[in-house]
Amino acid sequence: MERRPALPEVWKLYCSSARAATFRNWPFTEGCACTPERMAAAGFVHCPNENSPDVAQCVFCLKELEGWEPDDDPLEEHKKHSADCAFLSLQKGPASLTVQEFLKLDKMRMGKSLKKEISQKVTKVEDKAKIQRCSIMNLA
C-alpha cells in the first residue's frame, strides 16, 4: 500500500475552526467584537506569551497584533495593519478556494515566513558583529 506524504502542519490552520481552537484562555468572548470565532475568521491564531496574553498572528501574512480591546473588529484591525495580506485580498475562506488560489496563498505565506526568518537571522548576526567590534576596539 502506497503512503501519501504528510501535508504541511500549517495547512491545518487554513481552516477557520482550527484557528479558533487556538484561542484558549482568550480574554474576549461573549459580548465582545473580537471573539475567537471572529478572530479566526479574520485569519488569526492566538499565540500568547508571558508578557502579552492577547497576541494574535495572521497565519497568512504573519502580522502580529496585540493590545486588543473588546470592541475591536478583527477584520478591520487586520486590514488596517496589513492591507497587503493575501488572505484578505481573496475575500473568501480557504474551503472556497480553487487549487490555484490555495497554492498562491501558500506561496505568499511561505515568502513572508522566509523574509521574517531571514530578517531575524540578519539581526542576530548584526548583534554578534557589534559585540565583536566592541571587543576589538577594547583591545586597541
PDB file of C-alpha atoms in Angstrom, residues 5 11 37 50 56 61 63 84 92 106 110-111 140:
ATOM      1  CA  PRO A   5       3.252  12.286   2.008  1.00  0.00           C
ATOM      2  CA  TRP A  11      -2.267  23.829   6.321  1.00  0.00           C
ATOM      3  CA  GLU A  37     -14.596  32.843  16.063  1.00  0.00           C
ATOM      4  CA  GLU A  50       4.128  35.642  29.188  1.00  0.00           C
ATOM      5  CA  ALA A  56      -2.774  37.110  17.688  1.00  0.00           C
ATOM      6  CA  CYS A  61       0.755  37.364   6.345  1.00  0.00           C
ATOM      7  CA  LYS A  63       1.299  40.068  11.114  1.00  0.00           C
ATOM      8  CA  ASP A  84      -1.360  43.612   1.607  1.00  0.00           C
ATOM      9  CA  LYS A  92     -13.248  34.088   0.785  1.00  0.00           C
ATOM     10  CA  ASP A 106       0.514  29.317   0.425  1.00  0.00           C
ATOM     11  CA  MET A 110       5.926  30.950   2.628  1.00  0.00           C
ATOM     12  CA  GLY A 111       7.546  34.082   1.158  1.00  0.00           C
ATOM     13  CA  ALA A 140      43.347  48.660  20.851  1.00  0.00           C
TER      14      ALA A 140
END
